[in-house]
Amino acid sequence: MSIGFGIFLFAVGAILAFAVEIQVDWIDLRMVGYILMGAGFVVTILGLVLMARRRQSTSTTRTAVDPATGQRVTRQENSQDPL
């Protein structure tokens, strides 16, 4: 979600900075475009970093027969990757 939003901000900023030829007295649209492009770049990079740091967990289930008693033994292990 944040990667898509970052790309959206970058695209809107590029349109404002390079494609819009309207002059408004109270705001500089070119500067707003550059700010949006910078914000889009930052949001995209943060989204990529957070996606790479997302924890992954592994669940393992083992079933065996105990040779002494003949009973079925099931063991479950859960592990998470460290940060």
Short mmCIF file of C-alpha atoms in Angstrom, two decimals, residues 9-23 28-38:
data_model
loop_
_atom_site.label_atom_id
_atom_site.label_comp_id
_atom_site.label_asym_id
_atom_site.label_seq_id
_atom_site.Cartn_x
_atom_site.Cartn_y
_atom_site.Cartn_z
CA LEU A 9 2.76 11.02 -4.92
CA PHE A 10 5.81 10.98 -7.18
CA ALA A 11 3.65 10.93 -10.33
CA VAL A 12 1.40 13.78 -9.16
CA GLY A 13 4.48 15.78 -8.17
CA ALA A 14 6.07 15.20 -11.58
CA ILE A 15 2.90 16.35 -13.31
CA LEU A 16 2.78 19.50 -11.21
CA ALA A 17 6.50 20.22 -11.64
CA PHE A 18 6.88 19.56 -15.35
CA ALA A 19 3.51 19.46 -17.13
CA VAL A 20 1.30 22.12 -15.57
CA GLU A 21 1.75 25.59 -17.07
CA ILE A 22 -0.77 27.39 -14.85
CA GLN A 23 0.48 30.35 -12.79
CA ASP A 28 4.26 27.94 -6.59
CA LEU A 29 3.01 24.74 -8.24
CA ARG A 30 6.48 23.77 -9.41
CA MET A 31 7.79 23.79 -5.83
CA VAL A 32 4.75 21.82 -4.64
CA GLY A 33 5.52 19.29 -7.38
CA TYR A 34 9.11 18.93 -6.23
CA ILE A 35 7.98 18.50 -2.62
CA LEU A 36 5.48 15.81 -3.64
CA MET A 37 8.14 14.04 -5.67
CA GLY A 38 10.47 14.01 -2.66
#
